[in-house]
PDB file of C-alpha atoms in Angstrom:
ATOM      1  CA  MET A   1     -91.936  89.420 190.599  1.00 61.00           C
ATOM      2  CA  GLU A   2     -95.576  90.226 190.984  1.00 65.00           C
ATOM      3  CA  TRP A   3     -95.189  89.957 194.810  1.00 64.00           C
ATOM      4  CA  LEU A   4     -92.239  92.226 194.729  1.00 67.00           C
ATOM      5  CA  THR A   5     -94.130  95.031 192.966  1.00 71.00           C
ATOM      6  CA  ARG A   6     -97.403  94.552 194.947  1.00 72.00           C
ATOM      7  CA  GLY A   7     -95.463  94.671 198.207  1.00 72.00           C
ATOM      8  CA  GLY A   8     -94.513  98.321 197.784  1.00 77.00           C
ATOM      9  CA  TRP A   9     -91.305 100.258 197.587  1.00 82.00           C
ATOM     10  CA  MET A  10     -89.934  98.682 200.902  1.00 86.00           C
ATOM     11  CA  MET A  11     -89.559  95.353 199.052  1.00 88.00           C
ATOM     12  CA  TYR A  12     -86.536  96.729 197.092  1.00 91.00           C
ATOM     13  CA  PRO A  13     -84.256  97.478 200.052  1.00 93.00           C
ATOM     14  CA  ILE A  14     -85.221  94.140 201.630  1.00 93.00           C
ATOM     15  CA  LEU A  15     -84.209  92.487 198.282  1.00 92.00           C
ATOM     16  CA  LEU A  16     -80.992  94.383 198.254  1.00 94.00           C
ATOM     17  CA  CYS A  17     -80.248  93.224 201.865  1.00 95.00           C
ATOM     18  CA  SER A  18     -80.902  89.581 200.639  1.00 95.00           C
ATOM     19  CA  VAL A  19     -78.389  89.986 197.833  1.00 96.00           C
ATOM     20  CA  VAL A  20     -75.686  91.500 200.170  1.00 97.00           C
ATOM     21  CA  ALA A  21     -76.367  88.741 202.758  1.00 97.00           C
ATOM     22  CA  LEU A  22     -75.989  85.996 200.052  1.00 97.00           C
ATOM     23  CA  GLY A  23     -72.643  87.555 199.023  1.00 96.00           C
ATOM     24  CA  VAL A  24     -71.268  87.685 202.560  1.00 97.00           C
ATOM     25  CA  VAL A  25     -72.468  84.092 203.322  1.00 97.00           C
ATOM     26  CA  LEU A  26     -70.680  82.755 200.201  1.00 96.00           C
ATOM     27  CA  GLU A  27     -67.486  84.766 200.959  1.00 95.00           C
ATOM     28  CA  ARG A  28     -67.435  83.689 204.617  1.00 94.00           C
ATOM     29  CA  PHE A  29     -67.860  80.003 203.514  1.00 93.00           C
ATOM     30  CA  TYR A  30     -64.750  80.401 201.259  1.00 92.00           C
ATOM     31  CA  VAL A  31     -62.676  82.146 203.938  1.00 89.00           C
ATOM     32  CA  ILE A  32     -63.641  80.010 206.968  1.00 88.00           C
ATOM     33  CA  PHE A  33     -63.872  76.506 205.363  1.00 87.00           C
ATOM     34  CA  ILE A  34     -61.439  76.663 202.446  1.00 84.00           C
ATOM     35  CA  ARG A  35     -58.896  79.515 202.883  1.00 81.00           C
ATOM     36  CA  TYR A  36     -58.497  79.000 206.588  1.00 79.00           C
ATOM     37  CA  ALA A  37     -59.400  75.295 206.810  1.00 75.00           C
ATOM     38  CA  GLN A  38     -58.463  73.748 210.191  1.00 73.00           C
ATOM     39  CA  PHE A  39     -55.099  72.007 210.675  1.00 74.00           C
ATOM     40  CA  SER A  40     -55.754  68.241 210.815  1.00 77.00           C
ATOM     41  CA  GLN A  41     -54.502  66.072 213.671  1.00 79.00           C
ATOM     42  CA  GLU A  42     -52.231  64.241 211.346  1.00 82.00           C
ATOM     43  CA  GLN A  43     -50.525  67.508 210.157  1.00 83.00           C
ATOM     44  CA  PHE A  44     -50.086  68.723 213.699  1.00 82.00           C
ATOM     45  CA  ASP A  45     -48.543  65.349 214.752  1.00 85.00           C
ATOM     46  CA  LYS A  46     -46.103  65.630 211.947  1.00 86.00           C
ATOM     47  CA  LEU A  47     -45.192  69.131 213.034  1.00 85.00           C
ATOM     48  CA  GLN A  48     -44.726  67.908 216.539  1.00 85.00           C
ATOM     49  CA  ASP A  49     -42.339  65.266 215.347  1.00 87.00           C
ATOM     50  CA  LEU A  50     -40.214  67.727 213.410  1.00 86.00           C
ATOM     51  CA  VAL A  51     -40.106  70.224 216.511  1.00 84.00           C
ATOM     52  CA  LYS A  52     -39.177  67.306 218.842  1.00 82.00           C
ATOM     53  CA  LYS A  53     -36.272  66.440 216.536  1.00 80.00           C
ATOM     54  CA  GLY A  54     -35.219  69.962 216.569  1.00 78.00           C
ATOM     55  CA  ASP A  55     -35.723  70.239 212.811  1.00 82.00           C
ATOM     56  CA  ILE A  56     -37.270  73.714 212.966  1.00 81.00           C
ATOM     57  CA  LYS A  57     -36.312  74.436 209.359  1.00 85.00           C
ATOM     58  CA  SER A  58     -38.213  71.519 208.009  1.00 87.00           C
ATOM     59  CA  ALA A  59     -41.131  72.480 210.340  1.00 86.00           C
ATOM     60  CA  LYS A  60     -41.274  75.930 208.787  1.00 86.00           C
ATOM     61  CA  GLU A  61     -41.112  74.598 205.221  1.00 86.00           C
ATOM     62  CA  MET A  62     -43.985  72.292 206.028  1.00 86.00           C
ATOM     63  CA  LEU A  63     -46.072  75.097 207.429  1.00 84.00           C
ATOM     64  CA  LYS A  64     -45.475  77.388 204.457  1.00 82.00           C
ATOM     65  CA  GLN A  65     -47.192  74.827 202.234  1.00 82.00           C
ATOM     66  CA  GLN A  66     -50.409  74.919 204.425  1.00 78.00           C
ATOM     67  CA  SER A  67     -53.326  77.330 204.132  1.00 72.00           C
ATOM     68  CA  SER A  68     -54.838  76.766 207.623  1.00 75.00           C
ATOM     69  CA  ALA A  69     -55.675  79.417 210.129  1.00 71.00           C
ATOM     70  CA  GLN A  70     -53.055  77.983 212.545  1.00 77.00           C
ATOM     71  CA  LYS A  71     -50.213  78.357 209.915  1.00 81.00           C
ATOM     72  CA  SER A  72     -49.319  81.933 210.811  1.00 83.00           C
ATOM     73  CA  ILE A  73     -49.336  81.354 214.585  1.00 85.00           C
ATOM     74  CA  TYR A  74     -47.130  78.356 214.402  1.00 86.00           C
ATOM     75  CA  LEU A  75     -44.724  80.134 212.081  1.00 86.00           C
ATOM     76  CA  ALA A  76     -44.593  83.173 214.401  1.00 84.00           C
ATOM     77  CA  MET A  77     -43.760  80.984 217.359  1.00 85.00           C
ATOM     78  CA  LEU A  78     -41.076  79.129 215.517  1.00 85.00           C
ATOM     79  CA  ASN A  79     -39.449  82.306 214.418  1.00 84.00           C
ATOM     80  CA  GLN A  80     -38.928  83.562 217.940  1.00 80.00           C
ATOM     81  CA  GLN A  81     -35.911  82.621 220.166  1.00 76.00           C
ATOM     82  CA  ASP A  82     -37.330  83.350 223.626  1.00 77.00           C
ATOM     83  CA  GLU A  83     -40.515  82.552 225.380  1.00 76.00           C
ATOM     84  CA  GLY A  84     -41.685  86.162 225.903  1.00 79.00           C
ATOM     85  CA  SER A  85     -41.306  87.043 222.217  1.00 81.00           C
ATOM     86  CA  GLN A  86     -42.858  83.730 221.232  1.00 81.00           C
ATOM     87  CA  ASN A  87     -46.113  84.371 223.426  1.00 81.00           C
ATOM     88  CA  LYS A  88     -46.310  87.978 222.197  1.00 85.00           C
ATOM     89  CA  ALA A  89     -46.016  86.859 218.519  1.00 84.00           C
ATOM     90  CA  ALA A  90     -48.563  84.189 219.063  1.00 84.00           C
ATOM     91  CA  GLU A  91     -51.081  86.568 220.708  1.00 85.00           C
ATOM     92  CA  LEU A  92     -50.702  89.107 217.779  1.00 87.00           C
ATOM     93  CA  GLU A  93     -51.198  86.585 215.087  1.00 86.00           C
ATOM     94  CA  GLY A  94     -54.112  85.060 216.993  1.00 86.00           C
ATOM     95  CA  ASN A  95     -55.875  88.453 217.149  1.00 88.00           C
ATOM     96  CA  SER A  96     -55.155  88.878 213.562  1.00 87.00           C
ATOM     97  CA  ILE A  97     -56.652  85.488 212.640  1.00 87.00           C
ATOM     98  CA  LEU A  98     -59.699  86.257 214.678  1.00 88.00           C
ATOM     99  CA  PHE A  99     -60.332  89.488 212.988  1.00 90.00           C
ATOM    100  CA  ARG A 100     -60.069  87.923 209.490  1.00 89.00           C
ATOM    101  CA  LEU A 101     -62.416  85.114 210.473  1.00 90.00           C
ATOM    102  CA  LYS A 102     -65.002  87.366 211.867  1.00 92.00           C
ATOM    103  CA  GLU A 103     -64.707  90.145 209.223  1.00 91.00           C
ATOM    104  CA  ARG A 104     -67.981  91.053 207.715  1.00 92.00           C
ATOM    105  CA  LEU A 105     -69.992  88.906 209.973  1.00 95.00           C
ATOM    106  CA  SER A 106     -71.410  92.147 211.564  1.00 95.00           C
ATOM    107  CA  ILE A 107     -73.092  92.730 208.235  1.00 96.00           C
ATOM    108  CA  LEU A 108     -75.103  89.479 208.705  1.00 96.00           C
ATOM    109  CA  SER A 109     -75.913  90.403 212.199  1.00 95.00           C
ATOM    110  CA  THR A 110     -77.211  93.861 211.093  1.00 96.00           C
ATOM    111  CA  ILE A 111     -79.180  92.465 208.161  1.00 96.00           C
ATOM    112  CA  GLY A 112     -80.723  89.848 210.445  1.00 96.00           C
ATOM    113  CA  SER A 113     -81.870  92.469 212.907  1.00 95.00           C
ATOM    114  CA  VAL A 114     -82.848  95.190 210.410  1.00 95.00           C
ATOM    115  CA  THR A 115     -84.818  93.277 207.713  1.00 95.00           C
ATOM    116  CA  PRO A 116     -87.768  92.348 209.994  1.00 94.00           C
ATOM    117  CA  LEU A 117     -88.138  96.015 211.091  1.00 94.00           C
ATOM    118  CA  MET A 118     -87.941  97.065 207.400  1.00 92.00           C
ATOM    119  CA  GLY A 119     -90.733  94.511 206.703  1.00 91.00           C
ATOM    120  CA  LEU A 120     -92.837  95.786 209.565  1.00 90.00           C
ATOM    121  CA  LEU A 121     -92.269  99.426 208.513  1.00 90.00           C
ATOM    122  CA  GLY A 122     -93.334  98.565 205.060  1.00 88.00           C
ATOM    123  CA  THR A 123     -96.548  96.941 206.494  1.00 87.00           C
ATOM    124  CA  VAL A 124     -97.246 100.086 208.501  1.00 87.00           C
ATOM    125  CA  PHE A 125     -96.951 102.274 205.493  1.00 85.00           C
ATOM    126  CA  GLY A 126     -99.128  99.773 203.540  1.00 83.00           C
ATOM    127  CA  MET A 127    -101.867  99.852 206.230  1.00 84.00           C
ATOM    128  CA  ILE A 128    -101.716 103.621 206.368  1.00 83.00           C
ATOM    129  CA  ASP A 129    -102.335 103.642 202.573  1.00 79.00           C
ATOM    130  CA  VAL A 130    -105.151 101.121 202.870  1.00 77.00           C
ATOM    131  CA  PHE A 131    -107.002 103.034 205.552  1.00 77.00           C
ATOM    132  CA  SER A 132    -106.381 106.310 203.966  1.00 77.00           C
ATOM    133  CA  LYS A 133    -108.023 105.122 200.756  1.00 74.00           C
ATOM    134  CA  LEU A 134    -110.765 103.630 202.909  1.00 73.00           C
ATOM    135  CA  ALA A 135    -111.480 106.917 204.523  1.00 73.00           C
ATOM    136  CA  GLN A 136    -111.616 108.701 201.231  1.00 74.00           C
ATOM    137  CA  MET A 137    -114.279 106.277 200.031  1.00 71.00           C
ATOM    138  CA  GLN A 138    -116.464 107.133 203.095  1.00 64.00           C
ATOM    139  CA  GLY A 139    -117.221 103.542 204.032  1.00 57.00           C
ATOM    140  CA  ALA A 140    -118.215 102.420 200.589  1.00 61.00           C
ATOM    141  CA  ALA A 141    -115.408  99.925 200.341  1.00 59.00           C
ATOM    142  CA  ASN A 142    -116.255  96.157 200.473  1.00 64.00           C
ATOM    143  CA  PRO A 143    -114.485  93.659 202.773  1.00 68.00           C
ATOM    144  CA  GLY A 144    -112.686  92.088 199.744  1.00 66.00           C
ATOM    145  CA  MET A 145    -111.094  95.340 198.819  1.00 65.00           C
ATOM    146  CA  LEU A 146    -109.934  95.834 202.494  1.00 68.00           C
ATOM    147  CA  ALA A 147    -108.549  92.334 202.612  1.00 72.00           C
ATOM    148  CA  ASP A 148    -106.662  92.819 199.370  1.00 69.00           C
ATOM    149  CA  GLY A 149    -105.062  95.919 200.623  1.00 72.00           C
ATOM    150  CA  ILE A 150    -104.119  94.317 203.954  1.00 79.00           C
ATOM    151  CA  TRP A 151    -102.464  91.230 202.464  1.00 76.00           C
ATOM    152  CA  GLN A 152    -100.352  93.396 200.145  1.00 76.00           C
ATOM    153  CA  ALA A 153     -99.273  95.319 203.099  1.00 79.00           C
ATOM    154  CA  LEU A 154     -98.215  92.150 204.955  1.00 86.00           C
ATOM    155  CA  LEU A 155     -96.042  91.073 202.082  1.00 89.00           C
ATOM    156  CA  THR A 156     -93.170  93.243 203.390  1.00 89.00           C
ATOM    157  CA  THR A 157     -93.277  91.675 206.909  1.00 90.00           C
ATOM    158  CA  ALA A 158     -93.230  88.148 205.357  1.00 91.00           C
ATOM    159  CA  ALA A 159     -90.304  89.179 203.090  1.00 91.00           C
ATOM    160  CA  GLY A 160     -88.315  90.645 205.933  1.00 93.00           C
ATOM    161  CA  MET A 161     -88.677  87.621 208.092  1.00 94.00           C
ATOM    162  CA  THR A 162     -87.958  85.287 205.266  1.00 94.00           C
ATOM    163  CA  ILE A 163     -84.644  86.956 204.835  1.00 95.00           C
ATOM    164  CA  ALA A 164     -83.772  87.490 208.498  1.00 96.00           C
ATOM    165  CA  ILE A 165     -84.241  83.919 209.692  1.00 96.00           C
ATOM    166  CA  PRO A 166     -81.640  82.154 207.466  1.00 96.00           C
ATOM    167  CA  VAL A 167     -79.194  85.142 207.846  1.00 97.00           C
ATOM    168  CA  VAL A 168     -79.358  84.861 211.639  1.00 96.00           C
ATOM    169  CA  LEU A 169     -78.870  81.126 211.428  1.00 97.00           C
ATOM    170  CA  PHE A 170     -75.813  81.525 209.151  1.00 97.00           C
ATOM    171  CA  TYR A 171     -74.409  84.233 211.574  1.00 97.00           C
ATOM    172  CA  HIS A 172     -74.496  81.797 214.511  1.00 96.00           C
ATOM    173  CA  PHE A 173     -73.272  78.867 212.528  1.00 96.00           C
ATOM    174  CA  PHE A 174     -70.234  80.833 211.444  1.00 96.00           C
ATOM    175  CA  ASN A 175     -69.552  82.195 214.941  1.00 95.00           C
ATOM    176  CA  ARG A 176     -69.774  78.652 216.343  1.00 94.00           C
ATOM    177  CA  HIS A 177     -67.337  77.304 213.846  1.00 91.00           C
ATOM    178  CA  ILE A 178     -64.894  80.099 214.472  1.00 91.00           C
ATOM    179  CA  GLU A 179     -65.082  79.391 218.242  1.00 91.00           C
ATOM    180  CA  ASN A 180     -63.950  75.854 217.446  1.00 89.00           C
ATOM    181  CA  ILE A 181     -61.043  77.082 215.367  1.00 86.00           C
ATOM    182  CA  ILE A 182     -59.939  79.403 218.177  1.00 87.00           C
ATOM    183  CA  HIS A 183     -60.250  76.673 220.755  1.00 87.00           C
ATOM    184  CA  GLN A 184     -58.205  74.347 218.569  1.00 85.00           C
ATOM    185  CA  LEU A 185     -55.662  77.226 218.024  1.00 85.00           C
ATOM    186  CA  GLN A 186     -55.222  77.813 221.692  1.00 85.00           C
ATOM    187  CA  THR A 187     -54.867  74.113 222.626  1.00 86.00           C
ATOM    188  CA  THR A 188     -52.283  73.324 219.818  1.00 84.00           C
ATOM    189  CA  ALA A 189     -50.416  76.608 220.429  1.00 85.00           C
ATOM    190  CA  ASN A 190     -49.943  75.704 224.066  1.00 86.00           C
ATOM    191  CA  ILE A 191     -48.740  72.231 223.140  1.00 85.00           C
ATOM    192  CA  LEU A 192     -46.251  73.669 220.677  1.00 85.00           C
ATOM    193  CA  ALA A 193     -45.065  76.343 223.215  1.00 84.00           C
ATOM    194  CA  ASP A 194     -44.302  73.632 225.773  1.00 84.00           C
ATOM    195  CA  GLN A 195     -42.296  71.669 223.275  1.00 83.00           C
ATOM    196  CA  LEU A 196     -40.343  74.698 222.152  1.00 81.00           C
ATOM    197  CA  SER A 197     -39.758  75.518 225.958  1.00 80.00           C
ATOM    198  CA  ASN A 198     -38.469  71.933 226.535  1.00 79.00           C
ATOM    199  CA  ILE A 199     -36.090  72.297 223.590  1.00 78.00           C
ATOM    200  CA  ARG A 200     -34.796  75.633 224.964  1.00 73.00           C
ATOM    201  CA  SER A 201     -34.333  74.204 228.374  1.00 74.00           C
ATOM    202  CA  ALA A 202     -32.477  71.192 227.067  1.00 70.00           C
ATOM    203  CA  LYS A 203     -30.257  73.351 224.904  1.00 69.00           C
ATOM    204  CA  ASN A 204     -29.485  75.698 227.809  1.00 62.00           C
ATOM    205  CA  ALA A 205     -28.686  72.680 230.038  1.00 62.00           C
ATOM    206  CA  LYS A 206     -26.364  71.279 227.441  1.00 63.00           C
ATOM    207  CA  ASN A 207     -24.625  74.670 227.087  1.00 59.00           C
ATOM    208  CA  THR A 208     -24.147  74.911 230.815  1.00 61.00           C
ATOM    209  CA  ALA A 209     -22.757  71.486 231.076  1.00 56.00           C
ATOM    210  CA  THR A 210     -20.339  72.228 228.260  1.00 61.00           C
ATOM    211  CA  ILE A 211     -19.251  75.403 230.049  1.00 58.00           C
ATOM    212  CA  ASP A 212     -18.834  73.584 233.343  1.00 55.00           C
ATOM    213  CA  LYS A 213     -16.823  70.784 231.618  1.00 59.00           C
ATOM    214  CA  ASN A 214     -14.534  73.352 229.995  1.00 58.00           C
ATOM    215  CA  ARG A 215     -14.075  75.147 233.203  1.00 59.00           C
ATOM    216  CA  ASP A 216     -13.198  71.979 235.130  1.00 58.00           C
ATOM    217  CA  SER A 217     -10.725  70.942 232.357  1.00 60.00           C
ATOM    218  CA  LYS A 218      -8.776  74.117 232.992  1.00 55.00           C
TER     219      LYS A 218
END
């Protein structure tokens, strides 16, 4: 607490930034790793089996019980009857998921960029104050007094960098994990789209064969 007061008024906005950053980090951990946890391979294999069997109803029921990021995309695809609508629905849901995953990450980016500058600004103000007092004393100040003023001024720079470094690391950590989620989404959505396309093709072929058979019987 002594360092906070001795560092000057700029320490308070830096402290506020650290509190905001901590809140965002905790909230993003919950959203990315718990609320939108990745679909396991076992779950996706089970979904594939249901789709291959043509049991779309059971596949939808299974998805409704999940909380993964992929859930809404798979449901959107299963709810469409034709390939064009399916692709459009998947794209819209994918953009929505990406937005929710990246929401508030810009706050971390801003804090990581601004807090070192705030610390530097606090140091500049501190140095101005030190040399202003030194000028008023007309050279009567001793080196110890000068050093004491300088280290107090440097406290804000240290505080700004101490906050910025972990914030930037968390920002890139979250972004990297989101990229992995999006990659998995694209891969599995393409696999599911191919399966649904094969089912539609088989259904159309069966309908065509039935029509031809009925026509021949006449």
